[in-house]
Amino acid sequence: MVAVQTAAKPSLSASIETRPTSTVGEVAADMGAEGVKAPDGGWGWAVLFGCFVITGFSYAFPKAVSVFFKELIREFGVGYSDTAWISSILLAMLYGTGPLCSVLVNRFGCRPVMMVGGLFASLGMIMASFSTSIIHIYLSTGVITGLGLALNFQPSLIMLNRYFSERRPLANGLSAAGSPVALCCLSPLGQVLQYQYGWRGGFLILGGLLLNCCVCGALMKPLVGPKALKSKVLELDNQEGPEKTKKPKAKLLDFSVFKDRGFLIYTVAASIMVLGLFVPPVFIVSYAKELGNEDTKSALLLSILGFIDIFARPTCGVIAGLKWVRPRCVYLFSFAMLFNGITDLIGSQAKDYGSLVVFCIFFGLSYGMVGALQFEVLMAIVGTEKFSSAIGLVLLMEAIAVLVGPPGAGRLLDATKNYMWVFLLAGIEVVISAVVLATCNFLFIRIKSSALEDKLESITVTDDAKTEVCHKPSEISEEEEKGARQGQEKETNEKVIKKEEEMHKERVKEDRPESETVDSKAVERFLKEQRQNGDMAISPETCL
């Protein structure tokens, strides 16, 4: 009786019906949509360029529109706090609509969602150019443009995750560099447009510029699976007829990610981090002015921070992709947060312009590291299949922290009249997040190590499904652990192989008379020839 046994490395993916709870430090071997392996190049570079542009628009635009605030104050007779709500609403829409974006992506795909989002982003700015009150700008620029940018930002990260696996840390670092690059370009552009055409003309032109989001969306070509495998699956489905099993309906928002303790640890740590992460860039200029520096010199601090940030993000992406670093990228992320928090704590003691320049250099370096790693770590935790839902839920949690962090720091400043306490609070919050992530991850991996070894077993199944021989591997390598995440591809391949075996046996019975003698050596040679299909292999190592 012929036995079917999985090959050495892929056996782990075949032996576990459901993926075990992931550790935070684990790196997923992503196969992309419908079991397609990430190409790590090719058209992926075009996708990376689109993600670079979208990331720049999404993060830099809320800051870039602030150059029009003085004109809006003069036009509508409102205060600075009233105009500041424009940027706040933009950020709230970018983060808070994460679950909505996840539902739309899972329902319609990334490309159509991004192209519609580009139209919304452009339409909001064009409508704002005809506004007659600050409320109109809240609704147009804040809500409509913010929703459009959100519908572009999240799908672009999802597509980047599908196109890159081995080079994903580098791709994340390069795409994250779009934020400081766009900020360095959009802020001066906004000043020029305001000087030449006024705030209404500037909004109109920026609305046209945001139509480039539609172009970036068009670059997000969906990955298509191998035609041969697809045709085999379709053929088998047709042959099964009424007995075929229906494919379970895909979830529009997968809440099962909350069962993953690694995801929960990441979400809690990231939410605490965001409370203090964005505070220093908001207050650094006013901090410098408080110390008696000129407006020009004070504004230069943001340029220094942004310049360092541009180079820090791709550099950190390269480091995170190194062979010995990538499996431990969560600890690199924890170090980046700890570095950022300690920089805030030390910067709170700055007393002159030179010390603020040094602070901006180190803050830009640590801020760039955090920006390059935050989504890379999330991708490594949940994998491609659940990333679209996971990022939406994470952004929703961070939206609360984004709305609480800077305003809370502003109230602290009003109460104490001292910037030192603002930077101290921000630093403490970021340091706590780093400690939570690193400590919980370390303890979690130690607890799970023994349990994971018990679950990762290779199973030998006989063709009549009556006898099973289980073998526990003595050593579990990282590559074997990655195979456990490929459950969807495993099911498809097993289905194809099983059907081919049945068809082959039927052909042998039809072609061979009962009285015909069989050469045992020929049969033995035939059975020893492994037939590869994806990551599965058939070998008669166990015969009953």
GROMACS .gro file of C-alpha atoms in nm, residues 117-449:
model
  333
  117GLY     CA    1  -0.953   5.756  -0.327
  118GLY     CA    2  -0.743   5.974  -0.558
  119LEU     CA    3  -1.061   6.129  -0.698
  120PHE     CA    4  -1.189   6.200  -0.347
  121ALA     CA    5  -0.856   6.357  -0.240
  122SER     CA    6  -0.853   6.586  -0.543
  123LEU     CA    7  -1.224   6.671  -0.518
  124GLY     CA    8  -1.189   6.778  -0.155
  125MET     CA    9  -0.916   7.034  -0.229
  126ILE     CA   10  -1.099   7.168  -0.535
  127MET     CA   11  -1.418   7.212  -0.331
  128ALA     CA   12  -1.220   7.383  -0.054
  129SER     CA   13  -1.101   7.650  -0.300
  130PHE     CA   14  -1.464   7.769  -0.324
  131SER     CA   15  -1.531   7.765   0.053
  132THR     CA   16  -1.707   8.056   0.222
  133SER     CA   17  -1.651   7.946   0.584
  134ILE     CA   18  -1.405   7.746   0.789
  135ILE     CA   19  -1.670   7.474   0.834
  136HIS     CA   20  -1.668   7.416   0.459
  137ILE     CA   21  -1.291   7.359   0.472
  138TYR     CA   22  -1.334   7.115   0.760
  139LEU     CA   23  -1.573   6.910   0.548
  140SER     CA   24  -1.390   6.937   0.216
  141THR     CA   25  -1.019   6.937   0.301
  142GLY     CA   26  -1.051   6.757   0.634
  143VAL     CA   27  -1.312   6.489   0.568
  144ILE     CA   28  -1.320   6.435   0.190
  145THR     CA   29  -0.948   6.481   0.117
  146GLY     CA   30  -0.859   6.292   0.436
  147LEU     CA   31  -1.078   6.000   0.331
  148GLY     CA   32  -0.923   6.001  -0.016
  149LEU     CA   33  -0.570   5.988   0.125
  150ALA     CA   34  -0.672   5.706   0.362
  151LEU     CA   35  -0.812   5.506   0.069
  152ASN     CA   36  -0.469   5.537  -0.096
  153PHE     CA   37  -0.233   5.493   0.197
  154GLN     CA   38  -0.350   5.159   0.335
  155PRO     CA   39  -0.396   4.974   0.000
  156SER     CA   40  -0.052   5.089  -0.117
  157LEU     CA   41   0.109   4.923   0.187
  158ILE     CA   42  -0.093   4.607   0.127
  159MET     CA   43   0.028   4.586  -0.235
  160LEU     CA   44   0.387   4.653  -0.129
  161ASN     CA   45   0.361   4.361   0.113
  162ARG     CA   46   0.233   4.134  -0.165
  163TYR     CA   47   0.507   4.223  -0.412
  164PHE     CA   48   0.803   4.199  -0.172
  165SER     CA   49   0.905   3.927   0.072
  166GLU     CA   50   1.283   3.882   0.089
  167ARG     CA   51   1.345   4.250   0.006
  168ARG     CA   52   1.047   4.375   0.204
  169PRO     CA   53   1.247   4.559   0.476
  170LEU     CA   54   1.430   4.757   0.207
  171ALA     CA   55   1.104   4.826   0.024
  172ASN     CA   56   0.940   4.950   0.343
  173GLY     CA   57   1.235   5.176   0.418
  174LEU     CA   58   1.233   5.327   0.069
  175SER     CA   59   0.857   5.383   0.067
  176ALA     CA   60   0.866   5.539   0.414
  177ALA     CA   61   1.125   5.790   0.286
  178GLY     CA   62   0.845   5.942   0.079
  179SER     CA   63   0.716   6.125   0.388
  180PRO     CA   64   1.018   6.352   0.456
  181VAL     CA   65   1.086   6.398   0.083
  182ALA     CA   66   0.729   6.513   0.018
  183LEU     CA   67   0.736   6.740   0.323
  184CYS     CA   68   1.052   6.910   0.197
  185CYS     CA   69   0.881   6.963  -0.142
  186LEU     CA   70   0.519   7.040  -0.053
  187SER     CA   71   0.583   7.303   0.215
  188PRO     CA   72   0.792   7.534  -0.011
  189LEU     CA   73   0.551   7.465  -0.298
  190GLY     CA   74   0.259   7.573  -0.081
  191GLN     CA   75   0.435   7.898   0.007
  192VAL     CA   76   0.502   7.972  -0.360
  193LEU     CA   77   0.143   7.896  -0.460
  194GLN     CA   78   0.007   8.115  -0.181
  195TYR     CA   79   0.231   8.404  -0.286
  196GLN     CA   80   0.146   8.372  -0.657
  197TYR     CA   81  -0.222   8.269  -0.657
  198GLY     CA   82  -0.353   8.311  -0.302
  199TRP     CA   83  -0.489   8.035  -0.084
  200ARG     CA   84  -0.781   7.957  -0.318
  201GLY     CA   85  -0.556   7.915  -0.621
  202GLY     CA   86  -0.312   7.714  -0.412
  203PHE     CA   87  -0.585   7.475  -0.299
  204LEU     CA   88  -0.705   7.435  -0.657
  205ILE     CA   89  -0.356   7.349  -0.786
  206LEU     CA   90  -0.289   7.111  -0.497
  207GLY     CA   91  -0.618   6.940  -0.583
  208GLY     CA   92  -0.490   6.881  -0.934
  209LEU     CA   93  -0.162   6.753  -0.792
  210LEU     CA   94  -0.349   6.496  -0.583
  211LEU     CA   95  -0.489   6.342  -0.902
  212ASN     CA   96  -0.150   6.170  -0.924
  213CYS     CA   97  -0.289   5.934  -0.659
  214CYS     CA   98  -0.503   5.785  -0.937
  215VAL     CA   99  -0.188   5.726  -1.142
  216CYS     CA  100  -0.023   5.555  -0.846
  217GLY     CA  101  -0.336   5.344  -0.801
  218ALA     CA  102  -0.317   5.233  -1.164
  219LEU     CA  103   0.032   5.095  -1.092
  220MET     CA  104  -0.106   4.850  -0.834
  221LYS     CA  105  -0.146   4.555  -1.069
  222PRO     CA  106  -0.290   4.251  -0.888
  223LEU     CA  107  -0.073   3.941  -0.872
  224VAL     CA  108  -0.205   3.649  -1.080
  225GLY     CA  109  -0.144   3.287  -0.987
  226PRO     CA  110   0.016   3.026  -1.217
  227LYS     CA  111  -0.218   2.942  -1.506
  228ALA     CA  112  -0.136   2.573  -1.491
  229LEU     CA  113  -0.232   2.542  -1.126
  230LYS     CA  114  -0.549   2.742  -1.182
  231SER     CA  115  -0.657   2.524  -1.474
  232LYS     CA  116  -0.600   2.208  -1.270
  233VAL     CA  117  -0.807   2.337  -0.982
  234LEU     CA  118  -1.089   2.439  -1.217
  235GLU     CA  119  -1.078   2.099  -1.385
  236LEU     CA  120  -1.098   1.920  -1.054
  237ASP     CA  121  -1.386   2.139  -0.939
  238ASN     CA  122  -1.577   2.057  -1.258
  239GLN     CA  123  -1.514   1.685  -1.216
  240GLU     CA  124  -1.637   1.685  -0.857
  241GLY     CA  125  -1.977   1.816  -0.967
  242PRO     CA  126  -2.241   1.853  -0.697
  243GLU     CA  127  -2.016   1.692  -0.437
  244LYS     CA  128  -1.759   1.971  -0.452
  245THR     CA  129  -1.707   2.168  -0.135
  246LYS     CA  130  -1.792   2.535  -0.149
  247LYS     CA  131  -1.509   2.779  -0.087
  248PRO     CA  132  -1.571   2.970   0.236
  249LYS     CA  133  -1.673   3.330   0.183
  250ALA     CA  134  -1.388   3.572   0.246
  251LYS     CA  135  -1.423   3.795   0.551
  252LEU     CA  136  -1.444   4.166   0.483
  253LEU     CA  137  -1.274   4.239   0.816
  254ASP     CA  138  -1.087   3.958   0.987
  255PHE     CA  139  -1.109   4.002   1.364
  256SER     CA  140  -0.925   3.675   1.422
  257VAL     CA  141  -0.601   3.876   1.432
  258PHE     CA  142  -0.692   3.961   1.791
  259LYS     CA  143  -0.637   3.594   1.875
  260ASP     CA  144  -0.273   3.643   1.779
  261ARG     CA  145  -0.086   3.747   2.094
  262GLY     CA  146   0.194   3.890   1.883
  263PHE     CA  147  -0.054   4.125   1.716
  264LEU     CA  148  -0.198   4.230   2.053
  265ILE     CA  149   0.147   4.310   2.190
  266TYR     CA  150   0.231   4.516   1.882
  267THR     CA  151  -0.100   4.707   1.892
  268VAL     CA  152  -0.066   4.803   2.258
  269ALA     CA  153   0.298   4.910   2.218
  270ALA     CA  154   0.231   5.108   1.898
  271SER     CA  155  -0.065   5.290   2.054
  272ILE     CA  156   0.146   5.398   2.353
  273MET     CA  157   0.429   5.503   2.121
  274VAL     CA  158   0.207   5.728   1.907
  275LEU     CA  159   0.107   5.926   2.219
  276GLY     CA  160   0.453   6.082   2.230
  277LEU     CA  161   0.609   6.015   1.890
  278PHE     CA  162   0.459   6.314   1.704
  279VAL     CA  163   0.493   6.566   1.989
  280PRO     CA  164   0.853   6.692   1.935
  281PRO     CA  165   0.808   6.786   1.565
  282VAL     CA  166   0.499   6.988   1.662
  283PHE     CA  167   0.669   7.186   1.940
  284ILE     CA  168   1.035   7.205   1.836
  285VAL     CA  169   0.999   7.533   1.645
  286SER     CA  170   0.811   7.710   1.924
  287TYR     CA  171   1.061   7.563   2.173
  288ALA     CA  172   1.347   7.725   1.980
  289LYS     CA  173   1.161   8.058   1.969
  290GLU     CA  174   1.105   8.036   2.344
  291LEU     CA  175   1.482   8.017   2.388
  292GLY     CA  176   1.518   8.347   2.199
  293ASN     CA  177   1.609   8.227   1.848
  294GLU     CA  178   1.494   8.394   1.527
  295ASP     CA  179   1.201   8.257   1.326
  296THR     CA  180   1.426   8.157   1.035
  297LYS     CA  181   1.671   7.970   1.255
  298SER     CA  182   1.387   7.803   1.442
  299ALA     CA  183   1.221   7.683   1.121
  300LEU     CA  184   1.557   7.545   1.003
  301LEU     CA  185   1.539   7.283   1.277
  302LEU     CA  186   1.255   7.105   1.098
  303SER     CA  187   1.460   7.103   0.776
  304ILE     CA  188   1.752   6.942   0.961
  305LEU     CA  189   1.520   6.683   1.112
  306GLY     CA  190   1.363   6.605   0.774
  307PHE     CA  191   1.699   6.579   0.596
  308ILE     CA  192   1.829   6.322   0.845
  309ASP     CA  193   1.496   6.139   0.826
  310ILE     CA  194   1.527   6.100   0.446
  311PHE     CA  195   1.847   5.897   0.475
  312ALA     CA  196   1.763   5.719   0.801
  313ARG     CA  197   1.459   5.533   0.665
  314PRO     CA  198   1.613   5.349   0.366
  315THR     CA  199   1.932   5.285   0.564
  316CYS     CA  200   1.733   5.123   0.842
  317GLY     CA  201   1.546   4.921   0.580
  318VAL     CA  202   1.876   4.781   0.451
  319ILE     CA  203   1.988   4.692   0.804
  320ALA     CA  204   1.655   4.525   0.884
  321GLY     CA  205   1.691   4.306   0.575
  322LEU     CA  206   2.024   4.156   0.683
  323LYS     CA  207   2.027   3.780   0.739
  324TRP     CA  208   2.091   3.793   1.113
  325VAL     CA  209   1.879   4.101   1.182
  326ARG     CA  210   1.553   4.027   1.003
  327PRO     CA  211   1.437   3.738   1.227
  328ARG     CA  212   1.490   3.977   1.519
  329CYS     CA  213   1.351   4.292   1.358
  330VAL     CA  214   1.111   4.339   1.649
  331TYR     CA  215   1.408   4.403   1.877
  332LEU     CA  216   1.548   4.651   1.628
  333PHE     CA  217   1.209   4.824   1.634
  334SER     CA  218   1.217   4.826   2.015
  335PHE     CA  219   1.567   4.976   2.006
  336ALA     CA  220   1.450   5.247   1.764
  337MET     CA  221   1.165   5.341   1.998
  338LEU     CA  222   1.396   5.337   2.300
  339PHE     CA  223   1.647   5.554   2.109
  340ASN     CA  224   1.370   5.799   2.021
  341GLY     CA  225   1.239   5.818   2.377
  342ILE     CA  226   1.582   5.872   2.532
  343THR     CA  227   1.648   6.145   2.273
  344ASP     CA  228   1.331   6.323   2.389
  345LEU     CA  229   1.436   6.294   2.753
  346ILE     CA  230   1.780   6.440   2.686
  347GLY     CA  231   1.641   6.706   2.450
  348SER     CA  232   1.416   6.836   2.726
  349GLN     CA  233   1.728   6.978   2.892
  350ALA     CA  234   1.835   7.181   2.586
  351LYS     CA  235   1.920   7.542   2.672
  352ASP     CA  236   2.059   7.685   2.346
  353TYR     CA  237   2.029   7.656   1.968
  354GLY     CA  238   2.329   7.425   1.928
  355SER     CA  239   2.184   7.166   2.163
  356LEU     CA  240   1.854   7.179   1.971
  357VAL     CA  241   2.041   7.111   1.646
  358VAL     CA  242   2.203   6.804   1.803
  359PHE     CA  243   1.861   6.696   1.930
  360CYS     CA  244   1.709   6.725   1.581
  361ILE     CA  245   1.990   6.516   1.430
  362PHE     CA  246   1.940   6.228   1.673
  363PHE     CA  247   1.563   6.262   1.674
  364GLY     CA  248   1.556   6.252   1.292
  365LEU     CA  249   1.768   5.937   1.298
  366SER     CA  250   1.549   5.756   1.553
  367TYR     CA  251   1.227   5.889   1.400
  368GLY     CA  252   1.334   5.754   1.060
  369MET     CA  253   1.413   5.414   1.208
  370VAL     CA  254   1.068   5.393   1.368
  371GLY     CA  255   0.900   5.500   1.044
  372ALA     CA  256   1.087   5.238   0.840
  373LEU     CA  257   1.015   4.951   1.079
  374GLN     CA  258   0.663   5.001   1.214
  375PHE     CA  259   0.478   4.841   0.921
  376GLU     CA  260   0.757   4.593   0.845
  377VAL     CA  261   0.716   4.443   1.192
  378LEU     CA  262   0.337   4.427   1.152
  379MET     CA  263   0.375   4.252   0.815
  380ALA     CA  264   0.611   4.000   0.973
  381ILE     CA  265   0.362   3.926   1.250
  382VAL     CA  266   0.038   3.867   1.060
  383GLY     CA  267   0.155   3.779   0.706
  384THR     CA  268   0.001   3.879   0.374
  385GLU     CA  269  -0.339   3.714   0.414
  386LYS     CA  270  -0.443   3.907   0.726
  387PHE     CA  271  -0.241   4.225   0.675
  388SER     CA  272  -0.526   4.417   0.509
  389SER     CA  273  -0.743   4.369   0.818
  390ALA     CA  274  -0.461   4.404   1.070
  391ILE     CA  275  -0.337   4.740   0.945
  392GLY     CA  276  -0.688   4.884   0.946
  393LEU     CA  277  -0.744   4.783   1.307
  394VAL     CA  278  -0.401   4.908   1.415
  395LEU     CA  279  -0.454   5.247   1.249
  396LEU     CA  280  -0.790   5.277   1.425
  397MET     CA  281  -0.625   5.222   1.763
  398GLU     CA  282  -0.349   5.469   1.676
  399ALA     CA  283  -0.606   5.728   1.566
  400ILE     CA  284  -0.718   5.766   1.927
  401ALA     CA  285  -0.360   5.819   2.040
  402VAL     CA  286  -0.290   6.067   1.758
  403LEU     CA  287  -0.588   6.280   1.864
  404VAL     CA  288  -0.493   6.263   2.233
  405GLY     CA  289  -0.112   6.299   2.218
  406PRO     CA  290  -0.034   6.646   2.075
  407PRO     CA  291  -0.342   6.819   2.226
  408GLY     CA  292  -0.260   6.665   2.564
  409ALA     CA  293   0.095   6.795   2.536
  410GLY     CA  294  -0.044   7.138   2.450
  411ARG     CA  295  -0.258   7.142   2.763
  412LEU     CA  296   0.043   7.039   2.969
  413LEU     CA  297   0.234   7.331   2.818
  414ASP     CA  298  -0.047   7.572   2.903
  415ALA     CA  299  -0.047   7.448   3.262
  416THR     CA  300   0.330   7.445   3.322
  417LYS     CA  301   0.453   7.713   3.077
  418ASN     CA  302   0.765   7.498   3.036
  419TYR     CA  303   0.862   7.293   2.728
  420MET     CA  304   1.080   7.066   2.940
  421TRP     CA  305   0.777   6.882   3.079
  422VAL     CA  306   0.629   6.838   2.731
  423PHE     CA  307   0.942   6.665   2.600
  424LEU     CA  308   0.981   6.463   2.920
  425LEU     CA  309   0.626   6.329   2.891
  426ALA     CA  310   0.675   6.241   2.523
  427GLY     CA  311   1.001   6.062   2.599
  428ILE     CA  312   0.852   5.861   2.886
  429GLU     CA  313   0.560   5.745   2.670
  430VAL     CA  314   0.788   5.625   2.390
  431VAL     CA  315   1.028   5.453   2.632
  432ILE     CA  316   0.737   5.268   2.796
  433SER     CA  317   0.620   5.144   2.455
  434ALA     CA  318   0.970   5.013   2.377
  435VAL     CA  319   0.992   4.830   2.709
  436VAL     CA  320   0.644   4.678   2.666
  437LEU     CA  321   0.722   4.550   2.315
  438ALA     CA  322   1.067   4.407   2.393
  439THR     CA  323   0.976   4.253   2.730
  440CYS     CA  324   0.647   4.095   2.623
  441ASN     CA  325   0.804   3.962   2.305
  442PHE     CA  326   1.095   3.804   2.492
  443LEU     CA  327   0.869   3.638   2.749
  444PHE     CA  328   0.620   3.533   2.481
  445ILE     CA  329   0.886   3.357   2.269
  446ARG     CA  330   1.025   3.171   2.570
  447ILE     CA  331   0.680   3.043   2.664
  448LYS     CA  332   0.589   2.946   2.309
  449SER     CA  333   0.914   2.773   2.212
   0.00000   0.00000   0.00000
